PDB file of C-alpha atoms in Angstrom:
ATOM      1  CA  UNK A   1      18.547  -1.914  -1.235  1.00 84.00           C
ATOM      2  CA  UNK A   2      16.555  -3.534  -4.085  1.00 90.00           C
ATOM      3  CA  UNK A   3      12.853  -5.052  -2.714  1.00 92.00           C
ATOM      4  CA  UNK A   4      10.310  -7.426  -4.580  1.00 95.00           C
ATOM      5  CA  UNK A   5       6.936  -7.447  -4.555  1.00 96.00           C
ATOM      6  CA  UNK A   6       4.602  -9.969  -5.557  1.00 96.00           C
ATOM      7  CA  UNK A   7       1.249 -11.201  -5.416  1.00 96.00           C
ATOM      8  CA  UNK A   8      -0.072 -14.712  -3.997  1.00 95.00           C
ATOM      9  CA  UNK A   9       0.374 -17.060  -7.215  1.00 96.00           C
ATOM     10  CA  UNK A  10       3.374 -15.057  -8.217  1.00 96.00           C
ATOM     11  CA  UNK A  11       2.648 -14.038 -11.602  1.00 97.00           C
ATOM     12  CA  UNK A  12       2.350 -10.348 -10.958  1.00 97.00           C
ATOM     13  CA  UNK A  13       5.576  -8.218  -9.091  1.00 97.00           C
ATOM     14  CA  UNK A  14       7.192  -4.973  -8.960  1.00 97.00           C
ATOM     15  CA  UNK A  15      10.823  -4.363  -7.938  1.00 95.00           C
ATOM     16  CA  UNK A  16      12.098  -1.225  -6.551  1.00 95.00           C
ATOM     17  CA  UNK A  17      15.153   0.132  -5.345  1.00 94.00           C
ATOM     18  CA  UNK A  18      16.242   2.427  -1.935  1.00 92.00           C
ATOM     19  CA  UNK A  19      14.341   3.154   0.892  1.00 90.00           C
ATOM     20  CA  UNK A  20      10.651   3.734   0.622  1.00 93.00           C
ATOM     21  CA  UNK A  21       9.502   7.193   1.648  1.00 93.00           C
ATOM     22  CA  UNK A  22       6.836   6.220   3.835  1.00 91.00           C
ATOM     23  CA  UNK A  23       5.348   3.261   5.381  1.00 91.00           C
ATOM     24  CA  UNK A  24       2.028   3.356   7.168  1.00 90.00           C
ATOM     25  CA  UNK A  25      -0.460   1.025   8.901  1.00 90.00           C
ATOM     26  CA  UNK A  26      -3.823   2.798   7.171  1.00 87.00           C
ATOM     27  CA  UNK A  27      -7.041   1.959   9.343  1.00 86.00           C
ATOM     28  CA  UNK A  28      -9.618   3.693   6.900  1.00 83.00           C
ATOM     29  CA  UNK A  29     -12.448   1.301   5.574  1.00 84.00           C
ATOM     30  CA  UNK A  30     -11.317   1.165   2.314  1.00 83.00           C
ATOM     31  CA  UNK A  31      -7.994  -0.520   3.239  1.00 84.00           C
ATOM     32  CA  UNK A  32      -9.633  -2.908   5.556  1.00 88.00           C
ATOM     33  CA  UNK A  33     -11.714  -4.276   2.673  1.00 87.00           C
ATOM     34  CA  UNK A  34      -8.689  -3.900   0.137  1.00 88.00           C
ATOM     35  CA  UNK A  35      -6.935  -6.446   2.720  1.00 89.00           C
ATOM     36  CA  UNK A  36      -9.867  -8.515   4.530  1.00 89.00           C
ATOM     37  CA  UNK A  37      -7.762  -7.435   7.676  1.00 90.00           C
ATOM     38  CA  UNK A  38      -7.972  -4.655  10.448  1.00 88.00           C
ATOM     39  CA  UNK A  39      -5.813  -2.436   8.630  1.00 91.00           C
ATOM     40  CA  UNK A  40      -3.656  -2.477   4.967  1.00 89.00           C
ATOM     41  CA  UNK A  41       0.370  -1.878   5.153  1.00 91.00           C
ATOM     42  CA  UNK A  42       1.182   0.715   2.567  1.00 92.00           C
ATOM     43  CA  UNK A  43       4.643   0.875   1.546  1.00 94.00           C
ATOM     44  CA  UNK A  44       5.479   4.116  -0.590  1.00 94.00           C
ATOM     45  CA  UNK A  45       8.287   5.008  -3.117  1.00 96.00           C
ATOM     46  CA  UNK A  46       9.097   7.472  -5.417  1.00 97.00           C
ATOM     47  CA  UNK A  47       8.018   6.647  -8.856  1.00 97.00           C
ATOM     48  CA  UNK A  48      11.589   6.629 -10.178  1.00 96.00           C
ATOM     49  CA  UNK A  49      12.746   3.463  -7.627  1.00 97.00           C
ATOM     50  CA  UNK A  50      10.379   1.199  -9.735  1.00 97.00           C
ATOM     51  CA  UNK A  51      12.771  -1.061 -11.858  1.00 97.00           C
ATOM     52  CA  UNK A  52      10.568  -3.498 -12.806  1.00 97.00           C
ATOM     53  CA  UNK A  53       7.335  -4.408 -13.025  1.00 97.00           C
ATOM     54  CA  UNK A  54       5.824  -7.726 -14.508  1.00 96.00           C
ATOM     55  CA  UNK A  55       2.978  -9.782 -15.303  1.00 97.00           C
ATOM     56  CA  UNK A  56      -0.348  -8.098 -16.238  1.00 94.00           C
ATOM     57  CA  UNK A  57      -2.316  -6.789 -13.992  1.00 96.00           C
ATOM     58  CA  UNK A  58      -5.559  -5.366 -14.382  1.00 97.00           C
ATOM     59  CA  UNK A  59      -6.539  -1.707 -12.615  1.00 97.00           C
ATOM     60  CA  UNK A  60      -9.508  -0.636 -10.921  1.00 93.00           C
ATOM     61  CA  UNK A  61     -10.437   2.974 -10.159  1.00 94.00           C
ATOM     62  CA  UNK A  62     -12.270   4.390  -7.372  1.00 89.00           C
ATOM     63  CA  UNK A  63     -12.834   7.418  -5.532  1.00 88.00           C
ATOM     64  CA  UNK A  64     -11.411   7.455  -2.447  1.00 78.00           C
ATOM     65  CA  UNK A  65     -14.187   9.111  -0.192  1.00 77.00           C
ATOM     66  CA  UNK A  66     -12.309   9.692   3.126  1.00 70.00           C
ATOM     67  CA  UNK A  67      -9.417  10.544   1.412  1.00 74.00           C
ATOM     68  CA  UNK A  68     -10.949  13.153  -1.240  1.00 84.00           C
ATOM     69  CA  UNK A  69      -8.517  11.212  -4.125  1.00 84.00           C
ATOM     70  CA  UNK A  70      -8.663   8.956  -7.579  1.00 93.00           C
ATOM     71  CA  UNK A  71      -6.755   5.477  -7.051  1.00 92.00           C
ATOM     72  CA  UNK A  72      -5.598   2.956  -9.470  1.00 95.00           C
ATOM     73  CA  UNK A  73      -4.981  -0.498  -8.270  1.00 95.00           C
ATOM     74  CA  UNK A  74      -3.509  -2.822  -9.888  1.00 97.00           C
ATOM     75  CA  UNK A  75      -4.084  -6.295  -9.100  1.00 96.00           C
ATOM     76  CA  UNK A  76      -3.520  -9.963 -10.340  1.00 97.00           C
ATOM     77  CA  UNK A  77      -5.927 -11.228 -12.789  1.00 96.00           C
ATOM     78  CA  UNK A  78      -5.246 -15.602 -11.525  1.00 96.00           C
ATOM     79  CA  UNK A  79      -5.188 -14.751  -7.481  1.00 96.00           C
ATOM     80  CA  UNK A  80      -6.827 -11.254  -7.282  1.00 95.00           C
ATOM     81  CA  UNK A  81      -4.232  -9.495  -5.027  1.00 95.00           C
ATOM     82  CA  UNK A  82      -3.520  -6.233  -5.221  1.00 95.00           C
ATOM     83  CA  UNK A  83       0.188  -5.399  -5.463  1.00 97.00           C
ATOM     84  CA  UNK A  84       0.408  -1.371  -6.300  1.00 97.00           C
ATOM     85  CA  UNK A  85      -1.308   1.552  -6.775  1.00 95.00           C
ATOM     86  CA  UNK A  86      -0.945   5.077  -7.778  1.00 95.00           C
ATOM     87  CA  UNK A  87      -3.102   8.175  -5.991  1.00 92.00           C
ATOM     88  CA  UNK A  88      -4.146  11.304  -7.899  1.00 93.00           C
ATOM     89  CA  UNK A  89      -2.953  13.696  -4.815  1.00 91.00           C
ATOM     90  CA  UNK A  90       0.302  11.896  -4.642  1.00 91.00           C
ATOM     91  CA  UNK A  91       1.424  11.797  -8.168  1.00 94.00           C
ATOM     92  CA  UNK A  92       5.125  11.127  -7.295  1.00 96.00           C
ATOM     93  CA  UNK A  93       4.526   8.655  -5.449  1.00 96.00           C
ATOM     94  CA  UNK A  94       4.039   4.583  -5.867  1.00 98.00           C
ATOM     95  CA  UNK A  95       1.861   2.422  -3.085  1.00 96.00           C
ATOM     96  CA  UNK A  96       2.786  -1.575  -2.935  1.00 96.00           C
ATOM     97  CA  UNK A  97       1.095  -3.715  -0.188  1.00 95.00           C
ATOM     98  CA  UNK A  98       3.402  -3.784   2.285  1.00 92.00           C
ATOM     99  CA  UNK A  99       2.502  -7.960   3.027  1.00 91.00           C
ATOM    100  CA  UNK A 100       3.709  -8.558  -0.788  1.00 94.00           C
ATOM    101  CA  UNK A 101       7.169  -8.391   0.083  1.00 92.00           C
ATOM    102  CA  UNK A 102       7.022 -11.859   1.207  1.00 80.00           C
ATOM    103  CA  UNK A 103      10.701 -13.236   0.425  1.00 75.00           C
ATOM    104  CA  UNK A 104      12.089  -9.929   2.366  1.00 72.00           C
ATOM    105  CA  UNK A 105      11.338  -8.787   6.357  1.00 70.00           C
ATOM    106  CA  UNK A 106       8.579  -6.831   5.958  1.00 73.00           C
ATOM    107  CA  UNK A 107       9.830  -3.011   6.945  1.00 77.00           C
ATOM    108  CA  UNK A 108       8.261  -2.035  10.459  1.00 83.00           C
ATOM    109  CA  UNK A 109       5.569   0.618   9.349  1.00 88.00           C
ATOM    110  CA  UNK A 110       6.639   4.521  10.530  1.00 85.00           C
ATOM    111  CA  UNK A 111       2.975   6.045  10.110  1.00 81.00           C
ATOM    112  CA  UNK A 112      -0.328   5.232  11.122  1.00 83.00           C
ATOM    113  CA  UNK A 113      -3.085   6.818   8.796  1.00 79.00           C
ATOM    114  CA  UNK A 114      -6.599   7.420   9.646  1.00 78.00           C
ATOM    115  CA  UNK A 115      -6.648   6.175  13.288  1.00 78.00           C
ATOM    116  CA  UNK A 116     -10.242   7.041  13.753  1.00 78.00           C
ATOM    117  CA  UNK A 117     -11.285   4.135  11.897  1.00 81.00           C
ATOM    118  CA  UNK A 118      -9.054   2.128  13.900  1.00 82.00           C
ATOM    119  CA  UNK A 119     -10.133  -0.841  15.589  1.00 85.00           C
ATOM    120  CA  UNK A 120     -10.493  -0.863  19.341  1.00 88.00           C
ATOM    121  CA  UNK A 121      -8.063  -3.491  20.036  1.00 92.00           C
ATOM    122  CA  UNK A 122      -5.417  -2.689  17.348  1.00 88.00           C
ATOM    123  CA  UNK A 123      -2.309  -0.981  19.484  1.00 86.00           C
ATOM    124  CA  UNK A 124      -0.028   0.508  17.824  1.00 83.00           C
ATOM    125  CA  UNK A 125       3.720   1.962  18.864  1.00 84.00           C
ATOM    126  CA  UNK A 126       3.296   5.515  20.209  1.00 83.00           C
ATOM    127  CA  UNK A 127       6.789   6.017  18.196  1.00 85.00           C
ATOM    128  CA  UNK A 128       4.654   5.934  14.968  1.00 84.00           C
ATOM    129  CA  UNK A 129       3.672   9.399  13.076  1.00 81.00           C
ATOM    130  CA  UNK A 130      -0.072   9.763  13.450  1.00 82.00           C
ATOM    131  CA  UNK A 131      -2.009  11.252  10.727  1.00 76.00           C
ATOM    132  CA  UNK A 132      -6.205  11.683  10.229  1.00 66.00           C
TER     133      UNK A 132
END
């Protein structure tokens, strides 16, 4: 399976191929800003399934508080979304926003990740792995 990311105005995307290794529905706070929604879908691979990336993006770096990690996001420099990142504590690993892969279903989400900091009226599968 080959899957393409991109951001809004399509001038930034990354392409990978296989299945990701995880997919989570993250409630922290940092996500819900990232997205301007109750939660961010975070769809990861190994860094080896990337086949392409393209566009520039620019990369911000923060310090992930909750999470006790560096991230680098890269995001699109005309629309402003963020397509991937990479976290210091997970250094095999590549996130993309799981709502950039527009032109494919978007894969159901198998984790949910900091559910403290979930809203009250987000319900979520009990089938999902819960973690924090």
């Amino acid at each position: 399976m080959t899957l393409e990311a991109t951001c809004c105005c399509k001038q930034i995307s990354i392409s990978l191929s296989g299945e990701p290794e995880m997919n989570s529905v993250c409630n922290c706070t940092n996500c819900k800003q990232r997205t301007g929604s109750a939660f961010g879908i975070s769809t990861y691979f190994k860094t080896d399934a990337v086949l392409k990336k393209s566009g520039d993006t620019k990369i911000y770096k923060l310090w992930h508080k909750e999470q006790n990690h560096e991230q680098n996001r890269h995001f699109c420099t005309k629309c402003g979304t963020t397509l991937y990142w990479t976290i210091s504590t997970l250094p095999h690993l590549i996130g993309v926003a799981g709502g950039c892969f527009a032109e494919s279903e978007i894969l159901e989400p198998t984790h949910t990740l900091n559910s403290s900091k979930k809203c009250n009226w987000v319900i979520l599968p009990e089938n999902w792995q819960v973690q924090g």
